[in-house]
PDB file of C-alpha atoms in Angstrom:
ATOM      1  CA  MET U   7      19.137  -8.496  54.193  1.00  0.00           C
ATOM      2  CA  ALA U   8      15.541  -8.764  55.263  1.00  0.00           C
ATOM      3  CA  LYS U   9      13.593 -11.865  54.407  1.00  0.00           C
ATOM      4  CA  PHE U  10      10.636 -11.534  52.075  1.00  0.00           C
ATOM      5  CA  THR U  11       8.347 -13.409  54.476  1.00  0.00           C
ATOM      6  CA  ASN U  12       5.256 -12.004  52.791  1.00  0.00           C
ATOM      7  CA  LEU U  13       6.308 -13.779  49.593  1.00  0.00           C
ATOM      8  CA  LYS U  14       6.540 -17.148  51.284  1.00  0.00           C
ATOM      9  CA  GLU U  15       3.262 -16.723  53.140  1.00  0.00           C
ATOM     10  CA  HIS U  16       1.432 -15.616  49.993  1.00  0.00           C
ATOM     11  CA  ARG U  17       2.988 -18.398  47.896  1.00  0.00           C
ATOM     12  CA  MET U  18       1.855 -20.953  50.442  1.00  0.00           C
ATOM     13  CA  ARG U  19      -1.671 -19.464  50.556  1.00  0.00           C
ATOM     14  CA  LEU U  20      -1.823 -19.931  46.797  1.00  0.00           C
ATOM     15  CA  GLY U  21      -0.741 -23.550  47.251  1.00  0.00           C
ATOM     16  CA  LEU U  22       2.378 -23.115  45.131  1.00  0.00           C
ATOM     17  CA  SER U  23       5.788 -24.631  45.712  1.00  0.00           C
ATOM     18  CA  GLN U  24       9.011 -22.741  45.173  1.00  0.00           C
ATOM     19  CA  VAL U  25       9.587 -24.897  42.093  1.00  0.00           C
ATOM     20  CA  GLU U  26       6.230 -23.890  40.601  1.00  0.00           C
ATOM     21  CA  VAL U  27       6.813 -20.188  41.198  1.00  0.00           C
ATOM     22  CA  ALA U  28      10.339 -20.398  39.796  1.00  0.00           C
ATOM     23  CA  LYS U  29       9.202 -22.220  36.645  1.00  0.00           C
ATOM     24  CA  ARG U  30       6.410 -19.709  36.025  1.00  0.00           C
ATOM     25  CA  ALA U  31       8.819 -16.802  36.597  1.00  0.00           C
ATOM     26  CA  TYR U  32      11.499 -18.412  34.365  1.00  0.00           C
ATOM     27  CA  ILE U  33      14.145 -18.560  37.079  1.00  0.00           C
ATOM     28  CA  SER U  34      15.767 -21.405  38.977  1.00  0.00           C
ATOM     29  CA  GLN U  35      14.273 -22.720  42.202  1.00  0.00           C
ATOM     30  CA  VAL U  36      17.566 -22.036  43.966  1.00  0.00           C
ATOM     31  CA  TYR U  37      17.472 -18.384  42.912  1.00  0.00           C
ATOM     32  CA  TYR U  38      13.825 -18.038  43.947  1.00  0.00           C
ATOM     33  CA  CYS U  39      14.635 -19.595  47.333  1.00  0.00           C
ATOM     34  CA  ARG U  40      17.482 -17.089  47.803  1.00  0.00           C
ATOM     35  CA  ILE U  41      15.096 -14.223  46.997  1.00  0.00           C
ATOM     36  CA  GLU U  42      12.411 -15.514  49.349  1.00  0.00           C
ATOM     37  CA  ASN U  43      14.950 -15.908  52.149  1.00  0.00           C
ATOM     38  CA  GLY U  44      16.463 -12.472  51.602  1.00  0.00           C
ATOM     39  CA  LYS U  45      19.840 -13.709  50.376  1.00  0.00           C
ATOM     40  CA  SER U  46      19.392 -12.203  46.889  1.00  0.00           C
ATOM     41  CA  ILE U  47      17.670  -9.090  45.641  1.00  0.00           C
ATOM     42  CA  PRO U  48      16.017  -9.711  42.257  1.00  0.00           C
ATOM     43  CA  SER U  49      16.585  -7.530  39.232  1.00  0.00           C
ATOM     44  CA  LYS U  50      13.657  -5.416  38.082  1.00  0.00           C
ATOM     45  CA  GLU U  51      12.841  -7.946  35.343  1.00  0.00           C
ATOM     46  CA  VAL U  52      12.885 -10.913  37.727  1.00  0.00           C
ATOM     47  CA  ALA U  53      10.850  -9.006  40.308  1.00  0.00           C
ATOM     48  CA  GLU U  54       8.234  -8.222  37.649  1.00  0.00           C
ATOM     49  CA  SER U  55       8.035 -11.913  36.715  1.00  0.00           C
ATOM     50  CA  ILE U  56       7.558 -12.955  40.333  1.00  0.00           C
ATOM     51  CA  ILE U  57       4.868 -10.362  41.041  1.00  0.00           C
ATOM     52  CA  LYS U  58       2.956 -11.505  37.959  1.00  0.00           C
ATOM     53  CA  VAL U  59       3.075 -15.108  39.157  1.00  0.00           C
ATOM     54  CA  LEU U  60       2.102 -14.324  42.751  1.00  0.00           C
ATOM     55  CA  GLY U  61      -0.043 -11.250  42.142  1.00  0.00           C
ATOM     56  CA  VAL U  62       1.685  -9.206  44.829  1.00  0.00           C
ATOM     57  CA  PRO U  63       2.737  -5.530  44.896  1.00  0.00           C
ATOM     58  CA  MET U  64       6.225  -4.606  43.680  1.00  0.00           C
ATOM     59  CA  GLU U  65       7.002  -3.233  47.161  1.00  0.00           C
ATOM     60  CA  TRP U  66       7.180  -6.824  48.422  1.00  0.00           C
ATOM     61  CA  LEU U  67      10.351  -7.300  46.369  1.00  0.00           C
ATOM     62  CA  ARG U  68      12.146  -4.067  47.205  1.00  0.00           C
ATOM     63  CA  PRO U  69      14.828  -4.091  49.877  1.00  0.00           C
ATOM     64  CA  GLN U  70      13.656  -2.395  53.036  1.00  0.00           C
ATOM     65  CA  THR U  71      15.870   0.084  54.830  1.00  0.00           C
ATOM     66  CA  PRO U  72      15.757  -0.219  58.597  1.00  0.00           C
ATOM     67  CA  THR U  73      14.039   2.593  60.448  1.00  0.00           C
ATOM     68  CA  LEU U  74      15.579   4.080  63.555  1.00  0.00           C
TER      69      LEU U  74
END
């Protein structure tokens, strides 16, 4: 799975920790970390919570298919 590096970079620009984002999105920090590192793909509901917290487009949380 691809990492959501844009999420991490944007979160850091906002000065938020993973714990803060997770609390505001009502998920665990471990789960948020897995999403940010590309080890988990969030459900639509979780993705919507994260984009509200970070103010990013939904596309940032959709799995990317590799292009040939």
